[in-house]
Short mmCIF file of N, CA and C in Angstrom, two decimals:
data_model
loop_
_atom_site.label_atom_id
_atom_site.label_comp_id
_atom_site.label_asym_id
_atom_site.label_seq_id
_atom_site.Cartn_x
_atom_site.Cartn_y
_atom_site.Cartn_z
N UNK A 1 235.99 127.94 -10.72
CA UNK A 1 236.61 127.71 -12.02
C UNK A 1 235.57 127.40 -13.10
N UNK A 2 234.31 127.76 -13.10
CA UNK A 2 233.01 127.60 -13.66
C UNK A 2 233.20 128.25 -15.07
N UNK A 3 233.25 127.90 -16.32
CA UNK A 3 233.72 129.16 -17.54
C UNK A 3 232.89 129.89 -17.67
N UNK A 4 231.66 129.73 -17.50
CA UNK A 4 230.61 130.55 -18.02
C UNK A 4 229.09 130.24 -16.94
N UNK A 5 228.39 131.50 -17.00
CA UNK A 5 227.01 130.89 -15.97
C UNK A 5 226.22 132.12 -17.17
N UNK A 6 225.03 131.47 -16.97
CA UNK A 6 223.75 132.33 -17.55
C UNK A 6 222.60 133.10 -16.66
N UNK A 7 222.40 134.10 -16.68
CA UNK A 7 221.57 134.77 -15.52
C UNK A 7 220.55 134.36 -15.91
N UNK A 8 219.74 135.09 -15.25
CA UNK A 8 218.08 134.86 -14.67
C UNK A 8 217.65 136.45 -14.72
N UNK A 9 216.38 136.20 -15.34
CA UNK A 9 215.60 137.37 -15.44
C UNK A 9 214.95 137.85 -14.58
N UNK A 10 215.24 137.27 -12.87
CA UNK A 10 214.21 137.30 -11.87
C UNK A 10 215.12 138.66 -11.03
N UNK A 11 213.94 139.13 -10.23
CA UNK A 11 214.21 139.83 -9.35
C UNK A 11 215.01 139.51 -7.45
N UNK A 12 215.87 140.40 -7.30
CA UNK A 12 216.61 139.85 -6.09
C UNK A 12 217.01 141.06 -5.46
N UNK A 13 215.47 141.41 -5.06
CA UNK A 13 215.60 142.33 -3.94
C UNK A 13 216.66 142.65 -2.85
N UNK A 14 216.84 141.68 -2.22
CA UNK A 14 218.06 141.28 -1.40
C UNK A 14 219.43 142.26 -1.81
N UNK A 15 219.60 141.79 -2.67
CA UNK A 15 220.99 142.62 -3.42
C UNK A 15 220.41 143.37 -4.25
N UNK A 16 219.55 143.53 -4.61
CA UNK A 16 219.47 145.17 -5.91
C UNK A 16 217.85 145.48 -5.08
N UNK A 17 217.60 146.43 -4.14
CA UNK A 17 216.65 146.61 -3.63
C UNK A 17 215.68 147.64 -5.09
N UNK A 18 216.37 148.05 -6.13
CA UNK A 18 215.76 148.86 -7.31
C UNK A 18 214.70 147.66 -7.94
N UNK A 19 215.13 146.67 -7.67
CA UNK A 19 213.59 145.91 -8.26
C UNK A 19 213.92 145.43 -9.77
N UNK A 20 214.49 145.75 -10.72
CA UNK A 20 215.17 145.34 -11.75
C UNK A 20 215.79 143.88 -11.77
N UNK A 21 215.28 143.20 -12.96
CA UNK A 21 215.80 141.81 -12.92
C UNK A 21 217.21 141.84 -12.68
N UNK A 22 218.19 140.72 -12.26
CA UNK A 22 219.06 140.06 -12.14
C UNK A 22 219.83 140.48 -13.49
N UNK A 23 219.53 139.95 -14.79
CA UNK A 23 220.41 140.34 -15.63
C UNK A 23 220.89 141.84 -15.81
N UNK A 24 219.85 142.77 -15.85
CA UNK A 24 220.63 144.38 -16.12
C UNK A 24 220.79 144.97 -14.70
N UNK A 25 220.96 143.98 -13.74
CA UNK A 25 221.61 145.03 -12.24
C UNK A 25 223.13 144.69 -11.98
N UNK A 26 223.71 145.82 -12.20
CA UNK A 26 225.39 145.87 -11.52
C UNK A 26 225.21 145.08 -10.29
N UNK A 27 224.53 145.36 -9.49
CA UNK A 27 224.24 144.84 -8.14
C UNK A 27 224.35 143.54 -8.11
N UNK A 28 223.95 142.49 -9.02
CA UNK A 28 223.85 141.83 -9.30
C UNK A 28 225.38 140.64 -9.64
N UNK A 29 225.07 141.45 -11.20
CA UNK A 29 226.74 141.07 -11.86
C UNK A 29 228.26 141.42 -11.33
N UNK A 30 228.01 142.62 -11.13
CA UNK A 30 229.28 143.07 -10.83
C UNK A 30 229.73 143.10 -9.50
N UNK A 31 228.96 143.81 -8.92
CA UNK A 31 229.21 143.92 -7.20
C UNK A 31 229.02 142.46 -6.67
N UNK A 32 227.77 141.38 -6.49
CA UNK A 32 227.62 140.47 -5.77
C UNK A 32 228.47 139.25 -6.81
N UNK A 33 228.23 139.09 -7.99
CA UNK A 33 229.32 138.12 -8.94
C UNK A 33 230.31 138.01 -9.23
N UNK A 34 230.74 139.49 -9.39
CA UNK A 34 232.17 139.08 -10.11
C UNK A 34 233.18 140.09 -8.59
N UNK A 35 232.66 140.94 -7.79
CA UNK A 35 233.72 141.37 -6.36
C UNK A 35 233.43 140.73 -5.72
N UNK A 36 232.23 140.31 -4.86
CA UNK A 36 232.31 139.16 -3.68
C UNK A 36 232.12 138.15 -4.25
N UNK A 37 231.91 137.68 -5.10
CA UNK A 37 232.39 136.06 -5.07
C UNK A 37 233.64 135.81 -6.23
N UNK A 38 233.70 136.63 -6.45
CA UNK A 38 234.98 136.55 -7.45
C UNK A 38 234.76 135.34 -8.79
N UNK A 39 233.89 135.67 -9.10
CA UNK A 39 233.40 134.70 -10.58
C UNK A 39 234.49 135.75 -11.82
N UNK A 40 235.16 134.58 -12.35
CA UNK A 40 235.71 135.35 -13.39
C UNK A 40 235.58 134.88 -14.88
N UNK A 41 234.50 133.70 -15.22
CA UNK A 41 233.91 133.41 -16.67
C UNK A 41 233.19 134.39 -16.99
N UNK A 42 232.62 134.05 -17.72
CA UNK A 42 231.76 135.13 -18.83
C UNK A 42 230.81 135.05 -18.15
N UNK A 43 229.88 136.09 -18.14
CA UNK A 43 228.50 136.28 -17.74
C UNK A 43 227.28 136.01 -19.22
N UNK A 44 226.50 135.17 -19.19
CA UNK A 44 226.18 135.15 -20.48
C UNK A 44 224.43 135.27 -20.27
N UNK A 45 223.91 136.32 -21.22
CA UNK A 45 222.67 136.43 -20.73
C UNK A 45 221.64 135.26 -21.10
N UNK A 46 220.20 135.22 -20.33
CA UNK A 46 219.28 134.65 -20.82
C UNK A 46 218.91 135.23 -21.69
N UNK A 47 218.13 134.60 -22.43
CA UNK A 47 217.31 135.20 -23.80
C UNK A 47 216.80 136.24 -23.71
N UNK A 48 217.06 137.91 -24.25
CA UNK A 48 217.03 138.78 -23.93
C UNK A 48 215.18 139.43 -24.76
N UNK A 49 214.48 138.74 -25.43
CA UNK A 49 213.37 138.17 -26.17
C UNK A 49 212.22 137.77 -25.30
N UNK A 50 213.04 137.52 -23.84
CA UNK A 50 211.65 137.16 -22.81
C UNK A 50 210.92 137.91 -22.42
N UNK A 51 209.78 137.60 -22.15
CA UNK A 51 208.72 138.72 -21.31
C UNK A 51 209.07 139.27 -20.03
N UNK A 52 210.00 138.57 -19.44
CA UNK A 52 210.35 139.34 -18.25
C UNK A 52 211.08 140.59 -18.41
N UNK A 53 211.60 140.95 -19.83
CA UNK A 53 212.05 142.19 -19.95
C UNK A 53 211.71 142.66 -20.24
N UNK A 54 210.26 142.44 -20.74
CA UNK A 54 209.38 143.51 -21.72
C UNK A 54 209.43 145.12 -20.79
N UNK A 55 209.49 145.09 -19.44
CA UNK A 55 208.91 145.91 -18.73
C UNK A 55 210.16 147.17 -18.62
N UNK A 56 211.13 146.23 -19.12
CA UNK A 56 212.65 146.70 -18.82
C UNK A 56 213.04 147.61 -20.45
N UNK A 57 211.88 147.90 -21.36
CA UNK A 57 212.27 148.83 -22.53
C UNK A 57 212.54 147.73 -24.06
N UNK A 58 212.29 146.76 -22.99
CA UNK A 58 212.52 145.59 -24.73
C UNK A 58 213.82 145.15 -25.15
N UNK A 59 213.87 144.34 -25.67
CA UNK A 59 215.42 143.49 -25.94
C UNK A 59 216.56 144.12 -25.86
N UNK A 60 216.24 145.33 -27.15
CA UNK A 60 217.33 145.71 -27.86
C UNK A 60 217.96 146.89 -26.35
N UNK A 61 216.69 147.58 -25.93
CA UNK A 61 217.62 148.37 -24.78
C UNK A 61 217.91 146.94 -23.70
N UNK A 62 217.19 146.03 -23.15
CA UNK A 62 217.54 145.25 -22.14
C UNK A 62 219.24 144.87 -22.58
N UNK A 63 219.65 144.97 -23.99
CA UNK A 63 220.95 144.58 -24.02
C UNK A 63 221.73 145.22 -23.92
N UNK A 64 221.76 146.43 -23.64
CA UNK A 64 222.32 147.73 -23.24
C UNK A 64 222.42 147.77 -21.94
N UNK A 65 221.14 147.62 -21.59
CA UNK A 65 221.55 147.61 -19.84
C UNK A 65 222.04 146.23 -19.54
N UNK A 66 222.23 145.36 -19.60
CA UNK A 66 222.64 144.10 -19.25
C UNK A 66 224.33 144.36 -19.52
N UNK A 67 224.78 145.01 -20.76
CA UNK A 67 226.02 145.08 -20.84
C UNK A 67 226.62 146.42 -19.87
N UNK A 68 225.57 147.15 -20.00
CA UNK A 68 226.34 148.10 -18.45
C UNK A 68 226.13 147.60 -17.06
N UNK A 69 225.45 146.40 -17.09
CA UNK A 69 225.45 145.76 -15.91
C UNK A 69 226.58 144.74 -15.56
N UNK A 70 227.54 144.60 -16.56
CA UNK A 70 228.29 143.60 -16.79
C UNK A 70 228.18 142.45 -17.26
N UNK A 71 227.71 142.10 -18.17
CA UNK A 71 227.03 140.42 -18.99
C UNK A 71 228.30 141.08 -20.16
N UNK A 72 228.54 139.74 -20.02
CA UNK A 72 229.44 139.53 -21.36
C UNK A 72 229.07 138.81 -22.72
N UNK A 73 227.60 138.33 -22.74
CA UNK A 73 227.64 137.51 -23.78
C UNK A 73 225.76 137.97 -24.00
N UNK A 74 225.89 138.73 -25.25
CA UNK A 74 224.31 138.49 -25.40
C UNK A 74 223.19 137.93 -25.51
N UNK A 75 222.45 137.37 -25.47
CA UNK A 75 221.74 136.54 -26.33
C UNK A 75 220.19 136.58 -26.91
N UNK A 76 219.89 136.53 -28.44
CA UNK A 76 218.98 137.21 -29.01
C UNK A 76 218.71 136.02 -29.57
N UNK A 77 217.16 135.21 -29.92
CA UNK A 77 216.63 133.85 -30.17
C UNK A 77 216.73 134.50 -32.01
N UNK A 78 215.88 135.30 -31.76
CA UNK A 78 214.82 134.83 -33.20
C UNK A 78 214.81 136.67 -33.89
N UNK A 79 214.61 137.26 -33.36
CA UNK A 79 214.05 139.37 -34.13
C UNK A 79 215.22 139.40 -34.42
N UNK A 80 215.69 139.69 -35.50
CA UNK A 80 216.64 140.48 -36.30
C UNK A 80 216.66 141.57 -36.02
N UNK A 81 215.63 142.49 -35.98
CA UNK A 81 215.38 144.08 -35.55
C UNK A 81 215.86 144.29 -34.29
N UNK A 82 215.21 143.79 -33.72
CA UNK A 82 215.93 143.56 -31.99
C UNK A 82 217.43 143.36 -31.88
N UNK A 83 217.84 142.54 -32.66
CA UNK A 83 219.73 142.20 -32.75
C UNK A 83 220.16 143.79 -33.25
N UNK A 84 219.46 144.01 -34.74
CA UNK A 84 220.03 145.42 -34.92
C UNK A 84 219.84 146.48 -34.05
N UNK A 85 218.78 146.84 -33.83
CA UNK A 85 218.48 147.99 -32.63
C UNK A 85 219.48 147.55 -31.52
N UNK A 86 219.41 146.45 -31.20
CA UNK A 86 220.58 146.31 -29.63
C UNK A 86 221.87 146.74 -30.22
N UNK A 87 222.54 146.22 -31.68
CA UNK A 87 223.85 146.55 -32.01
C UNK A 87 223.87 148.07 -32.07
N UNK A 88 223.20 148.87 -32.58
CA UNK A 88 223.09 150.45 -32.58
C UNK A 88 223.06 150.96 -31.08
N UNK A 89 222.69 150.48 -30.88
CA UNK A 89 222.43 150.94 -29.24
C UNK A 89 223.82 150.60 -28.46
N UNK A 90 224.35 149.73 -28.56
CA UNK A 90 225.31 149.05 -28.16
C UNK A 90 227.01 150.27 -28.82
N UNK A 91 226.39 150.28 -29.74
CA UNK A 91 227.74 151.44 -30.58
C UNK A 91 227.75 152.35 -29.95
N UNK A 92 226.14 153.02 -30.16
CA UNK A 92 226.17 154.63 -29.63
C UNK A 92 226.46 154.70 -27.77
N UNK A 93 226.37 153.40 -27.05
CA UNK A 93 226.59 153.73 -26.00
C UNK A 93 227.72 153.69 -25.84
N UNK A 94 229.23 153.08 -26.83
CA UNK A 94 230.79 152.92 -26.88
C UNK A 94 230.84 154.28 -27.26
N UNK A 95 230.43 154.91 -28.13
CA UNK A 95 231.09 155.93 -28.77
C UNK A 95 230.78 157.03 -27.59
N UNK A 96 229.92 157.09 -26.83
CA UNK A 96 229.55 158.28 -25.78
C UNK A 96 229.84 157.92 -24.93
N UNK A 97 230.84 156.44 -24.62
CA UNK A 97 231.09 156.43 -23.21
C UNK A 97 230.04 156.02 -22.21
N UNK A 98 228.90 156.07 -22.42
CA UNK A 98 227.79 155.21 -21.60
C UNK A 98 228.22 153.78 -21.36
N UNK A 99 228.97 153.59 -22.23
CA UNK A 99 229.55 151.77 -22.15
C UNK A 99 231.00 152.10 -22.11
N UNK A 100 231.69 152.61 -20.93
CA UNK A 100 232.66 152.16 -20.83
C UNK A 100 233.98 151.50 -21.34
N UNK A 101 234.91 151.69 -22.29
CA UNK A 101 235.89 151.13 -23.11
C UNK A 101 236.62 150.13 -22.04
N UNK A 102 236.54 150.18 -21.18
CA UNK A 102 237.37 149.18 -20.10
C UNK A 102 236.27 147.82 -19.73
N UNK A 103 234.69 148.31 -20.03
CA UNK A 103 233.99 147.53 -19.50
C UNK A 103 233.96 146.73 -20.58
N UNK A 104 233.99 147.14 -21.81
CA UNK A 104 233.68 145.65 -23.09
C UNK A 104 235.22 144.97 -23.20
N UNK A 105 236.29 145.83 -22.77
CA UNK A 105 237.72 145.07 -23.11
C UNK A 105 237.86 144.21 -22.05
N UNK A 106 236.98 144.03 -20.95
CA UNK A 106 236.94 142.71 -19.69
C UNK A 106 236.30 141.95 -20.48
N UNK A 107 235.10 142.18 -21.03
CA UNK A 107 234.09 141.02 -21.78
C UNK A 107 234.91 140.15 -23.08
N UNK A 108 235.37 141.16 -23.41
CA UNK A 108 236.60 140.80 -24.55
C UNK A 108 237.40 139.80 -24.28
N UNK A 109 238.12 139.94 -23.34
CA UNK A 109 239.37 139.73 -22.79
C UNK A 109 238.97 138.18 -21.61
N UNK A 110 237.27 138.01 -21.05
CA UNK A 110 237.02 136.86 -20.78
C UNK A 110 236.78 135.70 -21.64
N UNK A 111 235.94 136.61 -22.73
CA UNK A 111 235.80 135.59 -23.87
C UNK A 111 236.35 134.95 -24.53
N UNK A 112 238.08 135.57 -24.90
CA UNK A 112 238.99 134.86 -25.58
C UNK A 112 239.73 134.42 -24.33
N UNK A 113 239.90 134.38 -23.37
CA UNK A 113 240.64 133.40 -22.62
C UNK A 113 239.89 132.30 -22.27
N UNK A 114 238.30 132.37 -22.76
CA UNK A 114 237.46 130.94 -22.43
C UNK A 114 237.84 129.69 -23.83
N UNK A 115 237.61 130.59 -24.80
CA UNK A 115 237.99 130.51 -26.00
C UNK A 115 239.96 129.59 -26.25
N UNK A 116 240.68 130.25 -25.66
CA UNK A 116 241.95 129.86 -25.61
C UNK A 116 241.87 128.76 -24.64
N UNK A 117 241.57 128.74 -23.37
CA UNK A 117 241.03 127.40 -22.41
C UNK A 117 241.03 126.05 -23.14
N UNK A 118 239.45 126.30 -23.90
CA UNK A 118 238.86 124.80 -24.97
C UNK A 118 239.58 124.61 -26.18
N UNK A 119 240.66 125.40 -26.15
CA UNK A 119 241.25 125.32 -27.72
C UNK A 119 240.96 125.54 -28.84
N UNK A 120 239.61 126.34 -28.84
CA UNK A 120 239.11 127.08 -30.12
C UNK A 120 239.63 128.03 -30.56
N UNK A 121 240.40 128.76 -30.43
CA UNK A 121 241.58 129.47 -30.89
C UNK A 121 242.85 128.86 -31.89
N UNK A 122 243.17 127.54 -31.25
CA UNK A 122 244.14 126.66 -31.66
C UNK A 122 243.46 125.58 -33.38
N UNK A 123 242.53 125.68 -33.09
CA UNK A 123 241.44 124.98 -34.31
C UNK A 123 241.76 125.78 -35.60
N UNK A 124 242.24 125.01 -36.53
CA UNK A 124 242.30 126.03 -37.64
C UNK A 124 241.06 126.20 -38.47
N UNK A 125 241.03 126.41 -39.71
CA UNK A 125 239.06 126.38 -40.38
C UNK A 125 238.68 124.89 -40.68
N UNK A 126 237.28 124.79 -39.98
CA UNK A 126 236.48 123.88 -40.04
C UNK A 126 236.69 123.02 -41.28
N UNK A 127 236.47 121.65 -41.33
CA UNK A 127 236.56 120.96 -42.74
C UNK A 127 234.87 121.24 -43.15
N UNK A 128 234.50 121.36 -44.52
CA UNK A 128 233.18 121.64 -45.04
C UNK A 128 231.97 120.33 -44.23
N UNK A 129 230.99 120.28 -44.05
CA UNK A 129 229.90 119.18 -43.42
C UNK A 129 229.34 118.93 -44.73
N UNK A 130 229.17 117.38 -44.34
CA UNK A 130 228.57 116.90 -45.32
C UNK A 130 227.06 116.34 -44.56
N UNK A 131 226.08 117.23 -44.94
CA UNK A 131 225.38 117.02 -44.44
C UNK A 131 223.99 115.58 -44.37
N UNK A 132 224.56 115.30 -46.17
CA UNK A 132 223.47 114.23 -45.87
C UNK A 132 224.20 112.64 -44.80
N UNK A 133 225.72 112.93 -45.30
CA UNK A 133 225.89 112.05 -44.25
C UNK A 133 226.03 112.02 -42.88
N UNK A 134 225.96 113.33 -42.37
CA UNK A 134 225.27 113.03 -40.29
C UNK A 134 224.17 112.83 -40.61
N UNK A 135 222.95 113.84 -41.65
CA UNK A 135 221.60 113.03 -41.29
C UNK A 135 221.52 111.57 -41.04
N UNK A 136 222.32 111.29 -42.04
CA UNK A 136 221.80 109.90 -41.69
C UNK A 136 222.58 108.97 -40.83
N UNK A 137 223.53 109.61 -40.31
CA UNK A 137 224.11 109.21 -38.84
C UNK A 137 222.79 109.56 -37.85
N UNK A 138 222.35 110.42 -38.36
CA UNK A 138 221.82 111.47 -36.73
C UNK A 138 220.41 110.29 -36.93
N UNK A 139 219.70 109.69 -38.02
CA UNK A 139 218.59 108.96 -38.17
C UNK A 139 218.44 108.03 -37.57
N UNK A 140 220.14 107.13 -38.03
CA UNK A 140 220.82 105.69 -37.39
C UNK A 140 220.30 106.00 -35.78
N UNK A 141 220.97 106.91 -35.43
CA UNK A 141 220.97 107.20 -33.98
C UNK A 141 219.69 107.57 -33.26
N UNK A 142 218.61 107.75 -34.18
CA UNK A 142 217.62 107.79 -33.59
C UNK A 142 216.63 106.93 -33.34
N UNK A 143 217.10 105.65 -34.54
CA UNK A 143 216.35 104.63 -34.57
C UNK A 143 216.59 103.83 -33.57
N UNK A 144 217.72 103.84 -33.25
CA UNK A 144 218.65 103.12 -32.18
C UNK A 144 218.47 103.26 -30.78
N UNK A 145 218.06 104.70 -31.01
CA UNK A 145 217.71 105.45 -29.48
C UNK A 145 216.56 104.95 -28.91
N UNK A 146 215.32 104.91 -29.77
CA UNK A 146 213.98 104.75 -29.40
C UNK A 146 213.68 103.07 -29.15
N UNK A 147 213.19 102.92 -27.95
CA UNK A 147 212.92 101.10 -27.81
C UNK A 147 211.73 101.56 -27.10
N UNK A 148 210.59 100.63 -27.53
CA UNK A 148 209.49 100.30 -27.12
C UNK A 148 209.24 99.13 -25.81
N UNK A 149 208.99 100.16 -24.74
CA UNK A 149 208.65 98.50 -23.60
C UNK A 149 207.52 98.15 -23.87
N UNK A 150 206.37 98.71 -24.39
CA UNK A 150 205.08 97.88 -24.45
C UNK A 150 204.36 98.92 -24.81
N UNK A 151 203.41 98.49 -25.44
CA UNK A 151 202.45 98.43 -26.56
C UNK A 151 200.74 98.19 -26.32
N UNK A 152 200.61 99.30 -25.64
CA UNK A 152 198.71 99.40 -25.29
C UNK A 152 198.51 99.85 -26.18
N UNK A 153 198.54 99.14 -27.28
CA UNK A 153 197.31 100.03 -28.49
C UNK A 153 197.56 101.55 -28.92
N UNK A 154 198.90 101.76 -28.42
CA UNK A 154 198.80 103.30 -29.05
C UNK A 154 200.07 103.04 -30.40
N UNK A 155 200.57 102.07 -30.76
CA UNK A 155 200.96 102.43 -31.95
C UNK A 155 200.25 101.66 -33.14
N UNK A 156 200.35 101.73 -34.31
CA UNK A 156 200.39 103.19 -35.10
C UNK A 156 200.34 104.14 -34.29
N UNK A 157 200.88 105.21 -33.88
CA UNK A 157 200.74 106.72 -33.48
C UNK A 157 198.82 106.97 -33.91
N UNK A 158 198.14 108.04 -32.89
CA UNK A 158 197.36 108.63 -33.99
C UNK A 158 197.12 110.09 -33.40
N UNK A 159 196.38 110.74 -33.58
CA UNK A 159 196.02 111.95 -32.86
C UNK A 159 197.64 113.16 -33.06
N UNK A 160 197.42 114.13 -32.37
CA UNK A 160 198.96 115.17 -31.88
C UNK A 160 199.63 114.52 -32.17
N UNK A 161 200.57 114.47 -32.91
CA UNK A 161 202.03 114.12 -32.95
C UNK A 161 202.85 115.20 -32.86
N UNK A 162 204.13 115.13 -32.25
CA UNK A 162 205.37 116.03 -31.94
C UNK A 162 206.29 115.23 -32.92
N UNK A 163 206.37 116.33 -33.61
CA UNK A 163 208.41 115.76 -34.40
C UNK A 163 209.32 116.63 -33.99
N UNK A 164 210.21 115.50 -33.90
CA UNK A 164 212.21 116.06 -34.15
C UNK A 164 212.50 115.78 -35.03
N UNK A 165 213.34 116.61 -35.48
CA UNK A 165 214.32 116.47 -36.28
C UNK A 165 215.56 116.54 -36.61
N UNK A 166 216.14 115.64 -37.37
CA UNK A 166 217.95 116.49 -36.97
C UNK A 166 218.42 116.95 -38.20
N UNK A 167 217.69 116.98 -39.04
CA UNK A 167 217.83 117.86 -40.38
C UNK A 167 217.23 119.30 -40.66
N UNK A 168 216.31 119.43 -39.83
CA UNK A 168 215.93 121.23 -39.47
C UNK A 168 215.84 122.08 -38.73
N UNK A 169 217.17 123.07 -38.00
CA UNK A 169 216.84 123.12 -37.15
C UNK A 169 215.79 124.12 -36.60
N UNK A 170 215.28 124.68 -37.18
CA UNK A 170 213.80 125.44 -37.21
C UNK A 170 212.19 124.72 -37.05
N UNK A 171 211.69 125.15 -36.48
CA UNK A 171 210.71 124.96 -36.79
C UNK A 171 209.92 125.13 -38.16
N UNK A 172 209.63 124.18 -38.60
CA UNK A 172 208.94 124.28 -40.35
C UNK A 172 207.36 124.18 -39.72
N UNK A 173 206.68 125.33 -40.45
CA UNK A 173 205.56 125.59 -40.72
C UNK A 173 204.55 124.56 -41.72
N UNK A 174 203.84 123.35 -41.59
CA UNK A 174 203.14 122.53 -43.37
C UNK A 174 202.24 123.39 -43.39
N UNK A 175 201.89 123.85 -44.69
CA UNK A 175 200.62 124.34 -45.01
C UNK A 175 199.46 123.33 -44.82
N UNK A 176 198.21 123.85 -44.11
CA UNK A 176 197.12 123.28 -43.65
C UNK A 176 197.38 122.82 -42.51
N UNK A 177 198.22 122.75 -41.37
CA UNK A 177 198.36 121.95 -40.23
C UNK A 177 198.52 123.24 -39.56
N UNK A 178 197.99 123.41 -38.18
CA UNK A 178 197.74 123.79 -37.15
C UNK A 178 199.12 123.75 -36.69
N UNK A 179 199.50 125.17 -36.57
CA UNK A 179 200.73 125.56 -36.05
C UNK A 179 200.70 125.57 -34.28
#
């Protein structure tokens, strides 16, 4: 009764002796996931942006084959180009039948019953965020979070520092600092 699992970009000889990662093998998804073990959430990919697919034609086709492998849920970090090229790719394989009209109306048809499950369906539109006031919930909560057991001389901070933040969620670039 699991709603959703995320694959793995690794290889599993065992069941797909073709050598092809885990995410774009039927062997994989369909035959060993969703007929013998009868998984019926969404299949949702790993980051389709990783190097383990480089070898596999690059994002935008890895999302092509992942959806004829049966993955129901894409997932693209950061390339825009990559999202578009996968969506083109993704059309032209509906319109020619390479993708199956029965195979995206399962993906369809898991997604909104995961969707109907958590009651996000039932949610009407969001009230607007006000954002400076979680920041400064999210600040409260951070000040709150952090307790010091002891103190060898390393604060003041000095040297590398790592920040979080809960007001960006990007990474921000400062000019002059070592990215």
């Amino acid at each position: 009764d699991v709603p959703a699992i995320m694959t793995a970009h690794i290889r599993m000889p065992a069941v797909d002796p073709s050598g092809v990662p885990a995410t774009l093998s039927s062997a994989v998804l369909d035959r060993l996931l969703r007929r013998e073990m009868g998984f019926r959430g969404i299949v949702v990919t790993d980051d389709l942006e990783m190097d383990a697919l480089k070898t596999s034609g690059g994002e935008a086709r890895s999302a092509l084959l992942a959806a004829q492998a049966g993955a129901d849920y894409l997932l693209f970090r950061f390339d825009e180009d990559a999202q578009r090229e996968g969506h083109r790719l993704l059309v032209e394989a509906a319109t020619s039948g390479a993708l199956p009209v029965e195979r995206m109306r399962a993906s369809v048809e898991r997604i909104l019953a995961a969707k109907a499950r958590f009651g996000v369906l039932d949610r009407g539109p969001r009230p607007s965020v006000d954002v400076e006031a979680n920041a400064d919930v999210a600040l409260d909560l951070a000040r709150k979070g952090v307790t010091l057991l002891r103190n060898e001389s390393v604060l003041p901070l000095r040297g590398d520092l790592a920040v979080m933040s809960a007001r960006n969620p990007d990474i921000a670039l400062l000019p002059e600092q070592p990215t």
